[in-house]
mmCIF file of C-alpha atoms in Angstrom:
data_model
loop_
_atom_site.group_PDB
_atom_site.id
_atom_site.type_symbol
_atom_site.label_atom_id
_atom_site.label_comp_id
_atom_site.label_asym_id
_atom_site.label_seq_id
_atom_site.Cartn_x
_atom_site.Cartn_y
_atom_site.Cartn_z
ATOM 1 C CA UNK A 33 143.179 42.306 58.493
ATOM 2 C CA UNK A 34 145.355 44.509 56.350
ATOM 3 C CA UNK A 35 147.134 47.557 57.902
ATOM 4 C CA UNK A 36 148.011 51.011 56.505
ATOM 5 C CA UNK A 37 151.241 52.401 57.897
ATOM 6 C CA UNK A 38 152.170 55.843 58.198
ATOM 7 C CA UNK A 39 155.507 57.176 56.868
ATOM 8 C CA UNK A 40 157.712 56.590 59.994
ATOM 9 C CA UNK A 41 156.404 52.964 60.296
ATOM 10 C CA UNK A 42 156.764 52.387 56.586
ATOM 11 C CA UNK A 43 160.453 53.156 56.986
ATOM 12 C CA UNK A 44 160.815 50.751 59.944
ATOM 13 C CA UNK A 45 159.127 48.114 57.695
ATOM 14 C CA UNK A 46 161.482 48.698 54.849
ATOM 15 C CA UNK A 47 164.563 48.667 57.210
ATOM 16 C CA UNK A 48 163.466 45.121 58.508
ATOM 17 C CA UNK A 49 162.847 46.395 62.057
ATOM 18 C CA UNK A 50 159.140 45.823 61.665
ATOM 19 C CA UNK A 51 158.241 42.540 60.191
ATOM 20 C CA UNK A 52 155.322 39.983 59.735
ATOM 21 C CA UNK A 53 154.598 38.051 62.923
ATOM 22 C CA UNK A 54 156.126 40.457 65.231
ATOM 23 C CA UNK A 55 153.831 41.317 68.376
ATOM 24 C CA UNK A 56 152.919 44.843 68.600
ATOM 25 C CA UNK A 57 151.054 46.994 71.090
ATOM 26 C CA UNK A 58 148.766 49.218 69.437
ATOM 27 C CA UNK A 59 146.998 52.346 70.764
ATOM 28 C CA UNK A 60 144.792 54.748 68.869
ATOM 29 C CA UNK A 61 144.377 52.835 65.730
ATOM 30 C CA UNK A 62 141.715 53.831 63.303
ATOM 31 C CA UNK A 63 139.544 51.842 60.750
ATOM 32 C CA UNK A 64 139.414 52.854 57.136
ATOM 33 C CA UNK A 65 136.757 51.771 54.530
ATOM 34 C CA UNK A 66 134.265 50.184 56.919
ATOM 35 C CA UNK A 67 130.555 50.758 56.672
ATOM 36 C CA UNK A 68 129.409 49.497 59.894
ATOM 37 C CA UNK A 69 130.251 47.086 62.761
ATOM 38 C CA UNK A 70 131.677 43.809 61.555
ATOM 39 C CA UNK A 71 133.651 40.961 63.148
ATOM 40 C CA UNK A 72 137.459 41.077 62.421
ATOM 41 C CA UNK A 73 137.021 37.387 61.179
ATOM 42 C CA UNK A 74 134.404 38.594 58.432
ATOM 43 C CA UNK A 75 135.927 41.769 57.405
ATOM 44 C CA UNK A 76 136.378 42.470 53.643
ATOM 45 C CA UNK A 77 139.606 43.298 51.980
ATOM 46 C CA UNK A 78 138.386 47.066 51.605
ATOM 47 C CA UNK A 79 138.778 47.437 55.474
ATOM 48 C CA UNK A 80 142.149 48.228 56.722
ATOM 49 C CA UNK A 81 143.598 49.309 60.099
ATOM 50 C CA UNK A 82 145.469 52.653 60.348
ATOM 51 C CA UNK A 83 148.558 52.704 62.457
ATOM 52 C CA UNK A 84 150.698 55.446 63.423
ATOM 53 C CA UNK A 85 154.264 55.446 65.041
ATOM 54 C CA UNK A 86 153.409 57.356 68.254
ATOM 55 C CA UNK A 87 150.748 54.644 69.037
ATOM 56 C CA UNK A 88 152.575 51.456 67.922
ATOM 57 C CA UNK A 89 155.420 49.751 70.188
ATOM 58 C CA UNK A 90 156.991 46.207 70.232
ATOM 59 C CA UNK A 91 155.374 43.866 72.657
ATOM 60 C CA UNK A 92 157.137 41.293 74.616
ATOM 61 C CA UNK A 93 157.335 37.849 73.028
ATOM 62 C CA UNK A 94 155.443 36.235 75.852
ATOM 63 C CA UNK A 95 152.670 38.861 75.864
ATOM 64 C CA UNK A 96 149.135 37.344 75.309
ATOM 65 C CA UNK A 97 147.284 38.550 72.188
ATOM 66 C CA UNK A 98 144.165 40.465 72.626
ATOM 67 C CA UNK A 99 143.061 43.851 74.463
ATOM 68 C CA UNK A 100 145.533 45.039 77.113
ATOM 69 C CA UNK A 101 144.089 45.465 80.505
ATOM 70 C CA UNK A 102 147.021 47.507 81.707
ATOM 71 C CA UNK A 103 147.850 50.991 80.582
ATOM 72 C CA UNK A 104 151.240 51.287 78.744
ATOM 73 C CA UNK A 105 153.954 53.427 79.913
ATOM 74 C CA UNK A 106 153.965 57.082 78.969
ATOM 75 C CA UNK A 107 156.015 58.360 75.951
ATOM 76 C CA UNK A 108 159.032 60.525 76.840
ATOM 77 C CA UNK A 109 159.272 63.759 74.808
ATOM 78 C CA UNK A 110 162.320 62.418 72.991
ATOM 79 C CA UNK A 111 160.337 59.394 71.684
ATOM 80 C CA UNK A 112 157.583 61.481 70.201
ATOM 81 C CA UNK A 113 157.616 61.815 66.500
ATOM 82 C CA UNK A 114 156.144 64.766 64.554
ATOM 83 C CA UNK A 115 153.465 63.937 62.155
ATOM 84 C CA UNK A 116 153.329 60.506 63.518
ATOM 85 C CA UNK A 117 149.814 60.377 64.953
ATOM 86 C CA UNK A 118 148.402 60.973 68.342
ATOM 87 C CA UNK A 119 150.273 60.502 71.492
ATOM 88 C CA UNK A 120 148.457 58.030 73.842
ATOM 89 C CA UNK A 121 150.040 58.988 76.983
ATOM 90 C CA UNK A 122 153.016 61.312 78.323
ATOM 91 C CA UNK A 123 153.963 62.999 81.608
ATOM 92 C CA UNK A 124 154.172 66.780 81.898
ATOM 93 C CA UNK A 125 155.276 68.865 84.783
ATOM 94 C CA UNK A 126 153.868 72.264 85.251
ATOM 95 C CA UNK A 127 156.475 74.612 86.512
ATOM 96 C CA UNK A 128 154.553 78.006 86.310
ATOM 97 C CA UNK A 129 150.986 79.258 85.789
ATOM 98 C CA UNK A 130 150.570 82.517 84.230
ATOM 99 C CA UNK A 131 147.895 84.839 85.179
ATOM 100 C CA UNK A 132 144.960 85.252 82.718
ATOM 101 C CA UNK A 133 145.126 88.105 80.411
ATOM 102 C CA UNK A 134 142.315 89.820 78.389
ATOM 103 C CA UNK A 135 142.858 91.431 74.942
ATOM 104 C CA UNK A 136 140.493 93.996 73.718
ATOM 105 C CA UNK A 137 140.586 95.107 70.029
ATOM 106 C CA UNK A 138 139.677 98.711 69.391
ATOM 107 C CA UNK A 139 137.751 100.090 66.356
ATOM 108 C CA UNK A 140 141.166 101.765 65.124
ATOM 109 C CA UNK A 141 142.898 98.421 64.732
ATOM 110 C CA UNK A 142 144.846 98.547 67.923
ATOM 111 C CA UNK A 143 144.449 96.458 71.008
ATOM 112 C CA UNK A 144 144.686 96.617 74.759
ATOM 113 C CA UNK A 145 145.814 94.032 77.018
ATOM 114 C CA UNK A 146 144.452 93.968 80.793
ATOM 115 C CA UNK A 147 145.059 91.771 83.897
ATOM 116 C CA UNK A 148 142.073 90.034 85.321
ATOM 117 C CA UNK A 149 141.661 92.782 87.955
ATOM 118 C CA UNK A 150 141.762 95.576 85.440
ATOM 119 C CA UNK A 151 139.223 93.774 83.106
ATOM 120 C CA UNK A 152 136.857 93.593 86.082
ATOM 121 C CA UNK A 153 137.114 97.199 86.614
ATOM 122 C CA UNK A 154 136.155 97.917 83.035
ATOM 123 C CA UNK A 155 133.265 95.633 83.044
ATOM 124 C CA UNK A 156 132.108 97.443 86.174
ATOM 125 C CA UNK A 157 132.711 100.699 84.369
ATOM 126 C CA UNK A 158 130.790 99.472 81.221
ATOM 127 C CA UNK A 159 127.901 98.215 83.385
ATOM 128 C CA UNK A 160 127.604 101.610 85.116
ATOM 129 C CA UNK A 161 127.129 103.340 81.653
#
């Protein structure tokens, strides 16, 4: 099956770091030009696999071909490329949770920002009217 590469993968191909016969681990690939379910062995030349940089990694030479049963390691933020497709997995640490704020737009074009407690009070005042 033919593959369509995004710009960063095309640069790797041109530089010789990506070549025919290399084993790749691929997540989040898409199909282009297919009309319905079809076997990969019976696919026409119009169908191609869409690959992107953030979901394509080199596999170990001894890895078996086929579907992976193990989830791959998460991508570090320094390895994520912009405009290079979806990121299959990463690790995020939450350092602070901010309170919910409510923004009300006024008829004169201005706005008022309220905390959750103040918004509950304003809803109660509104319901009493």
